[in-house]
Structure formats: C-alpha cells, structure tokens
Coordinates of C-alpha atoms and ligand atoms in Angstrom, one line a residue:
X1 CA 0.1 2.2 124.6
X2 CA 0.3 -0.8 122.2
X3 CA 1.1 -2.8 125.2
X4 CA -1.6 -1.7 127.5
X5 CA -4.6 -2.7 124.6
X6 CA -2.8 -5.9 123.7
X7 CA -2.8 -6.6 127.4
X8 CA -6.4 -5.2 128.5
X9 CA -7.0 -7.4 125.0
X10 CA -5.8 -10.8 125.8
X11 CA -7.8 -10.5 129.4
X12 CA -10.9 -9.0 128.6
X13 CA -12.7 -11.9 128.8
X14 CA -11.8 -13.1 132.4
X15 CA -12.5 -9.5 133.6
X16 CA -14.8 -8.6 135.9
X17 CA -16.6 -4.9 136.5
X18 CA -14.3 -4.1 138.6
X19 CA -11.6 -4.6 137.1
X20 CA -13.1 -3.1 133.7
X21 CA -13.8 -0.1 135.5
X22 CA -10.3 0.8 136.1
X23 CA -9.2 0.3 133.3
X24 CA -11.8 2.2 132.0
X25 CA -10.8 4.7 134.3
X26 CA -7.0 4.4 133.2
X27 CA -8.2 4.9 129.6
X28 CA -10.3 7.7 129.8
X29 CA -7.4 9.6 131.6
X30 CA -5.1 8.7 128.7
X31 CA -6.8 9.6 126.4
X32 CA -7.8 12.8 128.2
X33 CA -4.1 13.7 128.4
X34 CA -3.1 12.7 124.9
X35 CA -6.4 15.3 123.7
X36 CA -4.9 18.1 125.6
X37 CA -1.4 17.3 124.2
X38 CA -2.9 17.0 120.8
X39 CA -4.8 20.3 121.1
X40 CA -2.0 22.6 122.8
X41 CA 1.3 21.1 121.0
X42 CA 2.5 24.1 119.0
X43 CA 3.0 21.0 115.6
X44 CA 0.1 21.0 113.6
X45 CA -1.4 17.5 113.4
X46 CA -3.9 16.6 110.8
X47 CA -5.2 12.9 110.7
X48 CA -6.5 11.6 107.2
X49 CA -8.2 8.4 106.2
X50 CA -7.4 6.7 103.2
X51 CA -9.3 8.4 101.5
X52 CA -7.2 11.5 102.2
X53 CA -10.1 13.5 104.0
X54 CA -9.6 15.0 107.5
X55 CA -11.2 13.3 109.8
X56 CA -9.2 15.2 113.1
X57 CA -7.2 17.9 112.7
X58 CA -5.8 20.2 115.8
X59 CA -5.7 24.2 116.5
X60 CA -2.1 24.5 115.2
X61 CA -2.9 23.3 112.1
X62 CA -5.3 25.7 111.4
X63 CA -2.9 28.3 112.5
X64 CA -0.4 27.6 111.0
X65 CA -2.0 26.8 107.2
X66 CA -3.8 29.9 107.8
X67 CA -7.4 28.2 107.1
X68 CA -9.1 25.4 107.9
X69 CA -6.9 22.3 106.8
X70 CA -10.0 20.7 105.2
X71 CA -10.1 24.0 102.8
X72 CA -6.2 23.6 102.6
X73 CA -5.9 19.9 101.8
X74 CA -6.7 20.5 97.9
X75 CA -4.2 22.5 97.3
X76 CA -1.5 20.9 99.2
X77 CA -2.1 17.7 97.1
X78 CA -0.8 15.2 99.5
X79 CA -1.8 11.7 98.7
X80 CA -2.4 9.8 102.2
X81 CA -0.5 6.3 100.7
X82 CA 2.8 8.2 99.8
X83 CA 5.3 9.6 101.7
X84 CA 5.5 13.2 101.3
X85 CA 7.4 16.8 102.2
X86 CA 6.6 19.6 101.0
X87 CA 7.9 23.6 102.2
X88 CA 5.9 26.8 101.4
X89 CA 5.2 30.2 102.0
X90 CA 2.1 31.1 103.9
X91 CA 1.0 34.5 104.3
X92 CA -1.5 34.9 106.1
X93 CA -2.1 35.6 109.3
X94 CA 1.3 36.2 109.2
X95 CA 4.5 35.0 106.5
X96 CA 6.4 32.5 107.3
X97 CA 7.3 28.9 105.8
X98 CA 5.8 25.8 106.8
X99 CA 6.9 22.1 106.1
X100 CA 4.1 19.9 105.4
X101 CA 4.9 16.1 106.1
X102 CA 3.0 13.5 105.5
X103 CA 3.7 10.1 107.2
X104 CA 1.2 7.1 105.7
X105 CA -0.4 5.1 108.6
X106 CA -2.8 1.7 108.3
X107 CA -5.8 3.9 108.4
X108 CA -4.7 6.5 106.2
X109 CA -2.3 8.7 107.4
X110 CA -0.7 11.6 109.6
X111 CA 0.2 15.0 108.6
X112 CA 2.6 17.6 110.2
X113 CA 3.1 20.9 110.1
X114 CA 5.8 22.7 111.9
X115 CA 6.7 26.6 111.5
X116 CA 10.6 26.5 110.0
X117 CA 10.8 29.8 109.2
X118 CA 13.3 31.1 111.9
X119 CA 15.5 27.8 110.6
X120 CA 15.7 28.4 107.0
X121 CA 16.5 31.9 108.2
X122 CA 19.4 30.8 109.9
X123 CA 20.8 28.2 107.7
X124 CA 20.5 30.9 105.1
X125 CA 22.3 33.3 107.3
X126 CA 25.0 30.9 107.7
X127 CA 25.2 30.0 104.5
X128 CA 26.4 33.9 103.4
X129 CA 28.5 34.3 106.6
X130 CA 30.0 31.9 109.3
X131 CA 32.6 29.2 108.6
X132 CA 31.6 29.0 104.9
X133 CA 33.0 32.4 103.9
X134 CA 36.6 31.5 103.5
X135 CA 35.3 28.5 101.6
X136 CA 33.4 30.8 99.2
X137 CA 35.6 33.5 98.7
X138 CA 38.5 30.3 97.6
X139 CA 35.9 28.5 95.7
X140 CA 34.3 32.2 93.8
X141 CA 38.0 32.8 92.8
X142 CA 39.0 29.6 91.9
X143 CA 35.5 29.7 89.7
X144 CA 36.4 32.7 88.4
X145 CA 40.0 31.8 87.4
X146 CA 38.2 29.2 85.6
X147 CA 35.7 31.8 83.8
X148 CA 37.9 34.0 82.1
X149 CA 39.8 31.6 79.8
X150 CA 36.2 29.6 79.3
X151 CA 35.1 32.7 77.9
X152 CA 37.6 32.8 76.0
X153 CA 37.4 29.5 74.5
X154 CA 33.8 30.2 73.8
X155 CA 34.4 33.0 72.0
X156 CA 37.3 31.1 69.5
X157 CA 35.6 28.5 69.6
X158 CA 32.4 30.4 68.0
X159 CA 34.5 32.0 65.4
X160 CA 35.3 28.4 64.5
X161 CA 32.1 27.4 64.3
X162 CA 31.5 30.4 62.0
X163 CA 34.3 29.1 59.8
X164 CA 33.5 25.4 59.7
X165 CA 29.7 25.3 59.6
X166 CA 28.6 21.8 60.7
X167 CA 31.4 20.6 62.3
X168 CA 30.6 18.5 65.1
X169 CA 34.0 18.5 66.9
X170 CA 33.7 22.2 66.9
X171 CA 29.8 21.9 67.9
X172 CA 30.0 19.7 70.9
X173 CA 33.6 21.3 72.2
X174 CA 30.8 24.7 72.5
X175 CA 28.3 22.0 73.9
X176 CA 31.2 21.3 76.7
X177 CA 31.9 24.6 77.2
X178 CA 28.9 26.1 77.6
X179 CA 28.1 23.3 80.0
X180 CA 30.9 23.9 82.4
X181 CA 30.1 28.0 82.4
X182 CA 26.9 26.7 83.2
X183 CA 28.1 24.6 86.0
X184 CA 30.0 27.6 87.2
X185 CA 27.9 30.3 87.0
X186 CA 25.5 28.0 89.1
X187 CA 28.4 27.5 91.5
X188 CA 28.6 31.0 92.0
X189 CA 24.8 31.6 92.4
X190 CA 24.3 29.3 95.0
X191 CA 27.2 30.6 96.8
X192 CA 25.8 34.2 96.2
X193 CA 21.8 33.5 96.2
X194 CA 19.8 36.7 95.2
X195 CA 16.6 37.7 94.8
X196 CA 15.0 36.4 91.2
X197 CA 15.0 39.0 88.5
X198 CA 11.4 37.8 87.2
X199 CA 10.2 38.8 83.9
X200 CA 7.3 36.8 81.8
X201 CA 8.2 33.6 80.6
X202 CA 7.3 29.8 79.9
X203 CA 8.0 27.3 82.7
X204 CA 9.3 25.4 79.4
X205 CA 12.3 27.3 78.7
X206 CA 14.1 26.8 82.1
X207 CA 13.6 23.0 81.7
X208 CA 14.8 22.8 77.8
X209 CA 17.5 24.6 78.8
X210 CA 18.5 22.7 81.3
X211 CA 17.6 19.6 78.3
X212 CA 20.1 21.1 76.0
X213 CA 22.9 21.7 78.8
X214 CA 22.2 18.4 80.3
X215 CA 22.2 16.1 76.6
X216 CA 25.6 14.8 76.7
X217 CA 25.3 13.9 80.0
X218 CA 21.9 11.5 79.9
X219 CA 23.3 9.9 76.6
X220 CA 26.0 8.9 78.6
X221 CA 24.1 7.1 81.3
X222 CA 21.6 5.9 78.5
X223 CA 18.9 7.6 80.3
X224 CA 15.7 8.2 78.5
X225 CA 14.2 11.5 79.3
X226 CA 10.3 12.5 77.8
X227 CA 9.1 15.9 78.0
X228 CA 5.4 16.0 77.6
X229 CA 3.7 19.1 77.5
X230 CA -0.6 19.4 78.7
X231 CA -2.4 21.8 76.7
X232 CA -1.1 25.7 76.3
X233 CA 0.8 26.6 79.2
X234 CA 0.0 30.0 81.0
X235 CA 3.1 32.3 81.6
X236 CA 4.7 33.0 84.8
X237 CA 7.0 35.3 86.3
X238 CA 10.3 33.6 86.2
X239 CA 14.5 34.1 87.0
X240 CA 15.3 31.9 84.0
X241 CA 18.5 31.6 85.3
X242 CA 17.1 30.6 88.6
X243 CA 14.6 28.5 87.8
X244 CA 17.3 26.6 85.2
X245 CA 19.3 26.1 88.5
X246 CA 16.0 24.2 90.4
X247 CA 15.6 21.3 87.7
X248 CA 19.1 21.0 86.7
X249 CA 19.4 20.3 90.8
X250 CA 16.4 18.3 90.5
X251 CA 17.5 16.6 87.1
X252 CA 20.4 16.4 88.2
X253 CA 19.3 14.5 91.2
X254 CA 17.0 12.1 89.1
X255 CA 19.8 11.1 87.0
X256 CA 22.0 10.4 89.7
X257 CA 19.2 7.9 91.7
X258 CA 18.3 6.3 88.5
X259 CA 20.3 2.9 87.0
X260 CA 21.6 3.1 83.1
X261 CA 18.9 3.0 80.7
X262 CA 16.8 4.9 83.4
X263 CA 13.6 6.4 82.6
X264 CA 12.7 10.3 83.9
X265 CA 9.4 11.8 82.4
X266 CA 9.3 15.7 82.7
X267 CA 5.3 16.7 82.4
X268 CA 4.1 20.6 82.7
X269 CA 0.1 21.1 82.6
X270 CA -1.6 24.1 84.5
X271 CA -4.4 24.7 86.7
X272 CA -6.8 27.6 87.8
X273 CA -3.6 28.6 89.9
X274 CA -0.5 27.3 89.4
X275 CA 1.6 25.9 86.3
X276 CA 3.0 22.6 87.6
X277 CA 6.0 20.7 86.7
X278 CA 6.6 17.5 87.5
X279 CA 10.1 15.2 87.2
X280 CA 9.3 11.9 88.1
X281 CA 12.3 9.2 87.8
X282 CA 12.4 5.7 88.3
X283 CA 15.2 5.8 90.4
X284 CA 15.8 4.3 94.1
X285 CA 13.7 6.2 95.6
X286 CA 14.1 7.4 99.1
X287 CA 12.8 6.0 102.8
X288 CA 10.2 8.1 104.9
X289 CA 12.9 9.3 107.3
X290 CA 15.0 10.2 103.8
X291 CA 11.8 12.2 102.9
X292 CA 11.4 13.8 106.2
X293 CA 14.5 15.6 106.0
X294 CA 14.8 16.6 102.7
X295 CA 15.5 20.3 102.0
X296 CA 17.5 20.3 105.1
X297 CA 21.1 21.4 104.0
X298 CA 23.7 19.4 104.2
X299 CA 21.5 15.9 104.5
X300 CA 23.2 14.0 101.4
X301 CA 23.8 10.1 101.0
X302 CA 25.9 11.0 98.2
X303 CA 30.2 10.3 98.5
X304 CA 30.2 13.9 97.1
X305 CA 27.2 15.9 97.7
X306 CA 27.1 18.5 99.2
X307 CA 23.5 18.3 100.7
X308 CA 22.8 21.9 99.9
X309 CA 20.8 21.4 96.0
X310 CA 17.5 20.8 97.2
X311 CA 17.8 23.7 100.0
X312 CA 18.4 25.8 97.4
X313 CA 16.3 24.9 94.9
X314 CA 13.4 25.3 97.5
X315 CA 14.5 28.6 98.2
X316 CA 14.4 30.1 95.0
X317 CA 11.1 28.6 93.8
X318 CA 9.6 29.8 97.2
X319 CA 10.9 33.2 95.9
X320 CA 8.6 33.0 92.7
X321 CA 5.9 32.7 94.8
X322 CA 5.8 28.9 94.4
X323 CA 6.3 25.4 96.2
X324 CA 8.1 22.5 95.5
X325 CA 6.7 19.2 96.9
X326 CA 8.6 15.6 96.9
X327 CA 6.8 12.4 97.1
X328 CA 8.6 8.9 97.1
X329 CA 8.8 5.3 98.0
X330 CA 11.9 3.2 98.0
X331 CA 12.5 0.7 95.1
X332 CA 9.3 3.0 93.2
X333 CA 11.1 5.9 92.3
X334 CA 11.0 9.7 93.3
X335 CA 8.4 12.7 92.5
X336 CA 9.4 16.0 92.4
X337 CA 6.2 19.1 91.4
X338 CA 7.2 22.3 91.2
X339 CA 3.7 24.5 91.2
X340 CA 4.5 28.7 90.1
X341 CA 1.7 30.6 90.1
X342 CA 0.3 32.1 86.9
X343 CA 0.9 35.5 86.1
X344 CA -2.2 37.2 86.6
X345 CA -2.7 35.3 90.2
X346 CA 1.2 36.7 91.4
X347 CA 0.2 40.1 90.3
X348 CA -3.2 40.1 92.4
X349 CA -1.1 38.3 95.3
X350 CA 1.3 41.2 95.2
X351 CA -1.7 43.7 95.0
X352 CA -3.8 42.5 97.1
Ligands
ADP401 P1 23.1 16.1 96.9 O1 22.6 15.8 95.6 O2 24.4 16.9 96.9 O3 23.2 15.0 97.9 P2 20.5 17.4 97.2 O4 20.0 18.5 98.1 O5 20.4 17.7 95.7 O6 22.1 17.2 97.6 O7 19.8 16.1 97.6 C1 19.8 15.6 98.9 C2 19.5 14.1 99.0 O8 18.2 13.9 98.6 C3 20.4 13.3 98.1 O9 21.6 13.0 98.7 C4 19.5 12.0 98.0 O10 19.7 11.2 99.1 C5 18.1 12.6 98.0 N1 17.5 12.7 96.7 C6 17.2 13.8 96.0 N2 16.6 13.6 94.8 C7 16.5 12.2 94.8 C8 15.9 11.4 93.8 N3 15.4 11.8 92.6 N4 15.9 10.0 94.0 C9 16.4 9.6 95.2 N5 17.0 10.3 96.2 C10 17.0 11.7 95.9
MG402 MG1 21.8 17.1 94.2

C-alpha cells in the first residue's frame, strides 16, 4: 500500500484524467476491501488519535468489550503513546478473557482485542496435566523434602530468638528462613493453582509482605524501593497468600530489569471502582513485540526463567475479579497496575 501512494505520489502531477480515474478506481476498491476486512475480521480493532479517543472502531470490538469501546476506553486506561497489554475478564454478553493491546502509531494509535479465553484454558490445562506432571510431582517432593526440616529450623530457631532477644544473627537466620518457605510454598502454589480463599483485607498487606520477605534481597542490589500510599484505601476481597505471590512475581520482576541502585516506586490510591496498585521500575524496559506477548507462558529472556510468573500472576488476580495491565518502553522502564475491585462493587458483581 505504502508503495502504491508513494508512487500515485511522485506522478500526480504529470497525470492526466485518465489515468487519475484508474487509479481512483484502484483505490476505491482497496479501500472497499480493506472496510469489509476491517468490519468482518473476528479481532477487534479500535483506532485512537493521540488524544486517545476513538475515532474508528469495528463490530468485534464492540463484541467482544461487551459495550461500546468509546464507553470502555476509560476504564481500560490505555494511553495511545505507550505500548500496552492488558488481559481481563469480561462478562457480559458472555465470560470470557480478552487481551487488550495497544500498538502506538504516528497518528495515535491502534488497539486489539482478541478472545483468548479457549488458550488460557488450555495452557492452564496443560499446566496441571501433560508433560509437566512428572516434573511437578519431582519438583512437589523435592519441595517438600525441603519443608519439613525448614520447619524445623524455624521452630528452633524461634525458641532462640525467645532466649536471645535482639540478636540479629538469630533475627535474620528467621528472616532467611522464612524467606525460602516463602519461596517454596509459592513453588508449590503455582504448581498446584487453586481458587483464592478471599476474605476482607488491605491491598497493603500482600505488598508489605512481600516488603518484608523481599528486604534482604533489594539491600543487596542497593535497590531503592518507596511505597507511597493515596488517601485511605477501600478493602477488597483478597487470597493474601495469592495476591503476595502476584507482586513478589511482579517485584520480583522489577528487581531483576532494574541496574544496582535501581529505583522501583510501589503507589496504591483507589477509585469509584477499583483499588489500584501500581509497581513502576526504572529498569530496561521491554520492546512492543516483548509487550505483545507478555502473559504468554513460557515467553522469558531470562537464562533461568521459567516464563510462567506473569501467566500466573494474571491468573490469580483475574480470579479476584481484577486485571492486571503492563505498559512499557525500552531504556524508560516498565509499569505494572494491578486494579481489584472494592468490596462492596465484587459483592453487587456476584449478585447482580
Ligand atoms: P520470568 O521472570 O521467569 O522470565 P515472567 O513471566 O515473570 O517470567 O516474565 C516474563 C518476561 O517478561 C521476562 O522474561 C521479561 O522479559 C519480561 N518482564 C517482566 N517484567 C519486566 C520488567 N519489570 N522489566 C522488564 N522486563 C520485564
Ligand atoms: Mg519473573
């Protein structure tokens, strides 16, 4: 196409009617063909300025949101100059998960949405059966060959504590420990994911825990970390187990893209719907194509990732009712929001 108008471009002037005619003509039918591709592809396509309102959008968009995308664009909170992925739960007219991607152009920028439900499905399903079960039945009994004498060491190590109040050998041989359970008993959750046990709770929590677990390993790196904290936050319904796993992977990930003496600022704040949390490092970054297939499993650039953190992590917050977006730019660092709904709006969702 770019060839044709830089062609039809260069000649214009020496044309004559004729010849404009055609390729007129030739035009119309292109774009005429392109129109019924845009309108019948089963992708939904949504074209933004820069301002970030729709100025085109196509029937599968509006299927597959659920509502018209100009109604839906607030809430997905895409910015049209970043690059951006997002999954979620939609449940009307029907539930299934969507990926929202959001590709920046010169004139503001394209949006896709394609149905993945059937694929996380299956990815899932493979995950719990297929090739990886030996692999997790070794891996669950190596991990818990390497629980029972952890617990153990807890425990003595406790009774020490008790007896030598204010020891800090004592107090960071705990610190260790417990970190390693933790590592463990996430190990075995991913391996085994279940469905959250939710109970009321702060969004905070999760994150200080993972804080507390994660200390030793940030003073390390030298990595500053700020947690900064908008106004009272509304409770949610929350695994706090679960939702410990999602920013340690997220963390976890940050901490890993950034450079010593990195900087990654945690901010919670709330909204008519949601409480939102977002990590924001100033890490690497990641490419567009990086971004387009994150939550995919298996899709690392790490020697020893596994590619499966993210997938996870938007698996379980998709299970609290909530989504988990990404947005990045390579050399500017990486975004990661985590919206749950508030309390009071699950319950009526459930309800209603
Ligand atoms: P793993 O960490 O095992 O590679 P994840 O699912 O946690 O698997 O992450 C997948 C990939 O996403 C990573 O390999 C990395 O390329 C990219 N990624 C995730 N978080 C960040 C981040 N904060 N900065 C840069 N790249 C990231
Ligand atoms: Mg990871």
């Amino acid at each position: 196409m770019k060839g044709f108008f830089d062609g039809v471009r260069r000649h214009i002037g020496k044309m004559d009617a004729e010849h404009l005619r055609e390729q007129y003509a030739r035009l119309s039918d292109e774009a005429a063909s392109l129109d019924t591709l845009f309108r019948t592809i089963s992708i939904g396509i949504i074209v933004l300025d820069a301002q970030g309102v729709v100025v085109k959008s196509n029937p599968a968009s509006k299927d597959l949101l659920g509502m018209e995308p100009a109604d839906a664009m607030p809430s997905l909170g895409i910015s049209p100059s970043r690059a951006s992925k997002r999954e979620l739960d939609v449940t009307y007219p029907e539930e299934r998960t969507v990926e929202v991607q959001c590709v920046p152009t010169d004139t503001g920028a394209l949006v896709y949405i394609r149905d993945v439900t059937a694929e996380r499905e299956r990815t899932e399903e493979e995950l719990r059966a297929g090739a990886t079960r030996a692999v997790r039945d070794l891996a669950a009994g190596v991990a818990h060959e390497i629980g029972n004498p952890l617990n153990a060491l807890s425990l003595n190590l406790r009774l020490l504590e008790r007896t030598n109040p204010g020891d800090e050998g004592v107090a960071e041989c705990l610190r260790q420990v417990d970190r390693l359970a933790g590592i463990i008993h996430g190990f075995l959750q991913a391996l085994r994911p279940s469905k959250p046990n939710l109970a009321r709770g702060s969004v905070a929590d999760p994150i200080k825990g993972c804080l507390a677990t994660m200390r030793a390993q940030f003073e390390e790196r030298r990595v500053g970390v700020a947690l900064d904290i908008t106004g009272p936050l509304p409770s949610v319904a929350l695994d706090k187990a679960q939702m410990e796993q999602v920013f340690f992977n997220i963390l976890k990930n940050s901490l890993e893209a950034v450079k010593d003496g990195g900087h990654i600022d945690i901010t919670l704040s709330s909204d008519d719907d949601s409480v939102i949390a977002t990590v924001r490092d100033d890490g690497q970054g990641m490419t567009p194509d990086q971004v387009a297939h994150l939550f995919e499993p298996y899709r690392t650039t790490k020697e020893h990732g596994t590619g499966l953190g993210l997938m996870i992590s938007s698996r379980i917050v998709r299970d609290h009712g909530g989504t988990i977006a990404v947005e990045s730019a390579p050399g500017e660092g990486t975004t990661f929001t985590v919206r749950l709904p508030r309390i009071e709006r699950r319950i009526r969702a459930l309800e209603g």
